[in-house]
CSV table of C-alpha atoms in Angstrom, one decimal:
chain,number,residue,atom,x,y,z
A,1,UNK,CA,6.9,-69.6,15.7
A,2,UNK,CA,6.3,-72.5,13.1
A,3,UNK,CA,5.7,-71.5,10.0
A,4,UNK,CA,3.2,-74.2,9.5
A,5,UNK,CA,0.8,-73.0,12.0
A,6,UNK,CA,-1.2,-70.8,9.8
A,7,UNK,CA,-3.4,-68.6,12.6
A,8,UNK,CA,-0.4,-68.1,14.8
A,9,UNK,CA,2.3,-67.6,11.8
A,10,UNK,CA,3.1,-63.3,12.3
A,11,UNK,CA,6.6,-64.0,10.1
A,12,UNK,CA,10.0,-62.8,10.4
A,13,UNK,CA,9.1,-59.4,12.1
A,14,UNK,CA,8.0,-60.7,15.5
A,15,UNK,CA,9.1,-58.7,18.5
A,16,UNK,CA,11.3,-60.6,21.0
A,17,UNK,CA,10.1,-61.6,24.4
A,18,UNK,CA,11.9,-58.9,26.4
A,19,UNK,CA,11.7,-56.6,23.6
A,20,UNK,CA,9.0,-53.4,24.9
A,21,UNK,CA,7.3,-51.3,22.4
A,22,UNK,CA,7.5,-47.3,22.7
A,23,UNK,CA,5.1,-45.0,21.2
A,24,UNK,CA,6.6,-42.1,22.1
A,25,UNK,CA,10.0,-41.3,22.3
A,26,UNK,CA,12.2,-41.3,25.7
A,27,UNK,CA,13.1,-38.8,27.2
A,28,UNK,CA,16.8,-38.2,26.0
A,29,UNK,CA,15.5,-38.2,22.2
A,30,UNK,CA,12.6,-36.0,23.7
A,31,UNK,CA,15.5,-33.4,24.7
A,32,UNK,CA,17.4,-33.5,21.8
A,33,UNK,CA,14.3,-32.8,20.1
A,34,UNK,CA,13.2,-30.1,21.9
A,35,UNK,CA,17.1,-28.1,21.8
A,36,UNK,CA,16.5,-29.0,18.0
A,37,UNK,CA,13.7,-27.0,17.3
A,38,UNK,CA,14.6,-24.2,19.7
A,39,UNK,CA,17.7,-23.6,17.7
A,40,UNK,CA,15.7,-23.7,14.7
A,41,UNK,CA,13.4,-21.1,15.5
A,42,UNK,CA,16.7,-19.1,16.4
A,43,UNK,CA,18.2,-19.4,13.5
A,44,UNK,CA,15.4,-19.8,11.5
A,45,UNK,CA,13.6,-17.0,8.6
A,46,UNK,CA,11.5,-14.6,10.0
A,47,UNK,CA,8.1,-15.3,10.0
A,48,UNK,CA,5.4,-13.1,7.1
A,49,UNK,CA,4.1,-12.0,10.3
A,50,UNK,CA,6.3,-9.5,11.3
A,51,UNK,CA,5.8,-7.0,8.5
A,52,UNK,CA,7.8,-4.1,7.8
A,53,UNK,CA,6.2,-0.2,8.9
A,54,UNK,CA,5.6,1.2,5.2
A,55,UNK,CA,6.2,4.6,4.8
A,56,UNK,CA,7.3,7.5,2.5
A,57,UNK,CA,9.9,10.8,2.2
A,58,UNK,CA,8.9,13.4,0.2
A,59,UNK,CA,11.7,15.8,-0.4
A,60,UNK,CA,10.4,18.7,-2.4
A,61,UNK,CA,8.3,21.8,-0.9
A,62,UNK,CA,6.2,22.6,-3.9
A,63,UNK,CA,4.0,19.2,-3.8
A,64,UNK,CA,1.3,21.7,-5.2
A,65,UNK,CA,1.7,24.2,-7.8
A,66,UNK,CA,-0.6,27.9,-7.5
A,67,UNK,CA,-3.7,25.8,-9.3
A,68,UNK,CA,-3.4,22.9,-6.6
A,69,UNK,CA,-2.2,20.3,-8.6
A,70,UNK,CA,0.0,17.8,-7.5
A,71,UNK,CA,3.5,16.9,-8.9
A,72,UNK,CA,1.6,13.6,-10.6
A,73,UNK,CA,0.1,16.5,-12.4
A,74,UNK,CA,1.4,16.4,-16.6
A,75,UNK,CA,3.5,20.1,-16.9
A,76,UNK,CA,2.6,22.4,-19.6
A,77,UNK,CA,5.2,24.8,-19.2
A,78,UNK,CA,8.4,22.3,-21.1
A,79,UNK,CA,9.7,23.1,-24.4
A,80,UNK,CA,8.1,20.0,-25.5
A,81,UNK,CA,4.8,18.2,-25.7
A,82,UNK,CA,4.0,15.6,-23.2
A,83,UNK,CA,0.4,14.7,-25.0
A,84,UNK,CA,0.0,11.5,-25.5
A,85,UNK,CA,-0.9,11.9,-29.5
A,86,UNK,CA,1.6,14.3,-30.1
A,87,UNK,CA,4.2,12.4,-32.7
A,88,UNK,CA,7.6,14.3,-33.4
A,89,UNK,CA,8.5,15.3,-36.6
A,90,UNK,CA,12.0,13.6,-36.5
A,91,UNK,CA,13.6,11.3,-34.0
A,92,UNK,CA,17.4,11.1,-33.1
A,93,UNK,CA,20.0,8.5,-31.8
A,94,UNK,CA,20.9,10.1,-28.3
A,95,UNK,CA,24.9,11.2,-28.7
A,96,UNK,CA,25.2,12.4,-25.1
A,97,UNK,CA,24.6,11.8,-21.2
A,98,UNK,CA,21.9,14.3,-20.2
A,99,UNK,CA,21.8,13.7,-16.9
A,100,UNK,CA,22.7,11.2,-14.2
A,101,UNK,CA,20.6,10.6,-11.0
A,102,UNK,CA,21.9,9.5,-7.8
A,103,UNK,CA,19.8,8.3,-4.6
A,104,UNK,CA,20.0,4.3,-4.6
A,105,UNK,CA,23.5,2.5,-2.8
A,106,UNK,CA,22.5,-0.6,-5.1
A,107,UNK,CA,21.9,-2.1,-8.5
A,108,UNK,CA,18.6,-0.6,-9.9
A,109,UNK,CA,16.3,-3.7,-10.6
A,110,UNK,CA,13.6,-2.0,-12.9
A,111,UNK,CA,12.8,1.3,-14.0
A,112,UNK,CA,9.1,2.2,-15.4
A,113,UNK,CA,7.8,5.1,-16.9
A,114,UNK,CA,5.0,7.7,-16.1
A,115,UNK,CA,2.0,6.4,-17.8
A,116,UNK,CA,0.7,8.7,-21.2
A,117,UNK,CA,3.7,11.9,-20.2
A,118,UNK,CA,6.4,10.3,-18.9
A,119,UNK,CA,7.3,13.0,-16.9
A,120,UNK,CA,8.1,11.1,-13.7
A,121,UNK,CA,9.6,7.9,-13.7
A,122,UNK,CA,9.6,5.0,-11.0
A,123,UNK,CA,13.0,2.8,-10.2
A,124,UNK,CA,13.4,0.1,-7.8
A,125,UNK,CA,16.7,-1.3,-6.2
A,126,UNK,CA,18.1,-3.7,-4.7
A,127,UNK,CA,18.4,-1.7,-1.5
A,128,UNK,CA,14.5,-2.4,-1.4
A,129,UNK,CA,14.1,1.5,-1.7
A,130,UNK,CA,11.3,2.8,-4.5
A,131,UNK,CA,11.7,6.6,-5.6
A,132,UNK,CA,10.0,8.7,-8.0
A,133,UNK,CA,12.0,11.1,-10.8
A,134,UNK,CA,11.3,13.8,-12.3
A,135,UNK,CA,12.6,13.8,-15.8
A,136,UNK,CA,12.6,17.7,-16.5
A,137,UNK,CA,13.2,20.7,-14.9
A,138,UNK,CA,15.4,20.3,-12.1
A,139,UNK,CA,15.3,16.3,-12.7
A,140,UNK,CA,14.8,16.0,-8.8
A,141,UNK,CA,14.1,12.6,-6.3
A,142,UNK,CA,10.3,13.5,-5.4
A,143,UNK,CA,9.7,10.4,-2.7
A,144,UNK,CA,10.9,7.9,-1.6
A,145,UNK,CA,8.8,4.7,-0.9
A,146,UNK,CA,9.8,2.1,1.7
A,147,UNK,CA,8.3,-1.0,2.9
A,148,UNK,CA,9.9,-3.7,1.3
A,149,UNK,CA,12.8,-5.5,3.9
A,150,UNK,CA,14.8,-6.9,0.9
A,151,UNK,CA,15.3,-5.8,-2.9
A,152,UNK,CA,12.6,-4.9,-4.7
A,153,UNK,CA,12.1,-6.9,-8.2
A,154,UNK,CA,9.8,-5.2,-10.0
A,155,UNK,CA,7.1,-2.0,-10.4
A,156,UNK,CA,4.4,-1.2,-12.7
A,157,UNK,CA,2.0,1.8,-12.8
A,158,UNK,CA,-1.6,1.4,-13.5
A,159,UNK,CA,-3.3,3.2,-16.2
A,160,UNK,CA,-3.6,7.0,-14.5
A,161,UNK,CA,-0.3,6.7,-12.5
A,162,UNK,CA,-2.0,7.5,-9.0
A,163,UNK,CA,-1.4,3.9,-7.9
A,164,UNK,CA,1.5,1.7,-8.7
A,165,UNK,CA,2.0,-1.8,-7.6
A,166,UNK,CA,5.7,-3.3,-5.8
A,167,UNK,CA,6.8,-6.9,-5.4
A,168,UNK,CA,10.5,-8.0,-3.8
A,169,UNK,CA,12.2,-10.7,-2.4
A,170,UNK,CA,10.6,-10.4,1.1
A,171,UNK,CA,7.7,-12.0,-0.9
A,172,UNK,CA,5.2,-9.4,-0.4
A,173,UNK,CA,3.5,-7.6,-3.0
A,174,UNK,CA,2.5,-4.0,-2.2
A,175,UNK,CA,-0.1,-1.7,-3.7
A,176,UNK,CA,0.9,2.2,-3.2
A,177,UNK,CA,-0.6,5.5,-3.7
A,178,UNK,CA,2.3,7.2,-5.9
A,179,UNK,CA,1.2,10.9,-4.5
A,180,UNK,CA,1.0,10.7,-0.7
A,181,UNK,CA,3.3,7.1,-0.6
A,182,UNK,CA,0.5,5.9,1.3
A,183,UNK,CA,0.6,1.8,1.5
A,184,UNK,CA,-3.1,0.6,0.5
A,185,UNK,CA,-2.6,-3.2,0.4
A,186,UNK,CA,-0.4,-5.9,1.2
A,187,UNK,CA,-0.2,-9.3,-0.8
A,188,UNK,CA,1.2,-12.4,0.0
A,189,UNK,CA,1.3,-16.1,-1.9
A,190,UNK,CA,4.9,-17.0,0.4
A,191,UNK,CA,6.5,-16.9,-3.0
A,192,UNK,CA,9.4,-15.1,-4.3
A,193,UNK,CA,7.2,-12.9,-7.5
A,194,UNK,CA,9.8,-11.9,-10.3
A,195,UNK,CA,7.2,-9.6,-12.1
A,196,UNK,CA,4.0,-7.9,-10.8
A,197,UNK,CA,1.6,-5.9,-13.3
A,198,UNK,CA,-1.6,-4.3,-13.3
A,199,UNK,CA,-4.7,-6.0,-15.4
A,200,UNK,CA,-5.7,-3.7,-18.2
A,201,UNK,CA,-9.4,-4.8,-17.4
């Protein structure tokens, strides 16, 4: 095309004469395509939509005690003072183990105290168990809490201790009642959360 025609000029990307234009691809690249994408989805992550069955082990008889209360329940019977004003009169370094608890096959990721008594405690682990402690008397695993499908990052408690909230690498975010294990709400952003906490509002 001469360059010098101005209307008829469409440059240096003209097609050629025999050359055919293909919106769609042919039918070998279609193929390749197609065994592509089924490997893909073979291989691929598993989909937020199949969720994991939450559910919870308790493994001690006397949930209640003879007055109905629940194991969430601050003791009164300890050689010490679980209020929450009650100050000691002297503090000490700690010069030996007191006790060591077993139940998790992994590295423990967080550990988070009983709001106010601190007679329970909380841990998560990398073998995307949850399991509630006691810390006196027989220093027993009370429940166990599963429902994440990998490690669990972090816990947190709210203000009462009847709820506490879970996040882990399966990017889910789980709200639990600590007492019956019960699973009250999912969360989701398809982000891996490192921390999860409760508002104090």
């Amino acid at each position: 095309m001469d360059s010098a025609d101005i209307d008829g000029y469409t440059g240096p990307w003209i097609q050629f004469e025999n050359e055919s234009k293909s919106a769609k691809p042919s039918a070998e690249e279609m193929e390749e395509i197609e065994a592509f994408m089924a490997k893909k989805k073979r291989f691929g992550k598993k989909t937020e939509k199949e969720e994991i069955e939450e559910r919870a082990t308790i493994h001690i008889e006397d949930v209640y005690d003879y007055q109905g209360r629940s194991f969430l329940h601050c003791p009164h019977d300890l050689d010490v003072s679980l209020k929450a004003d009650y100050t000691p009169n002297k503090c000490f370094l700690p010069k030996r183990v007191i006790h060591t608890y077993t139940g998790h096959s992994k590295a423990l990721t967080a550990i988070r105290w009983f709001p106010r008594s601190a007679h329970l405690f909380l841990s998560c682990s990398m073998d995307s168990k949850i399991k509630l402690w006691e810390v006196y008397k027989e220093r027993r695993c009370v429940i166990t809490y599963l429902g994440h499908k990998q490690a669990v990052r972090d816990i947190n408690f709210n203000r009462k201790g009847d709820r506490f909230i879970s996040c882990g690498y399966d990017r889910y975010m789980k709200l639990w009642d600590t007492e019956t294990g019960q699973c009250i709400k999912r969360f989701t952003n398809r982000k891996v959360a490192y921390c999860v906490k409760f508002n104090t509002d």
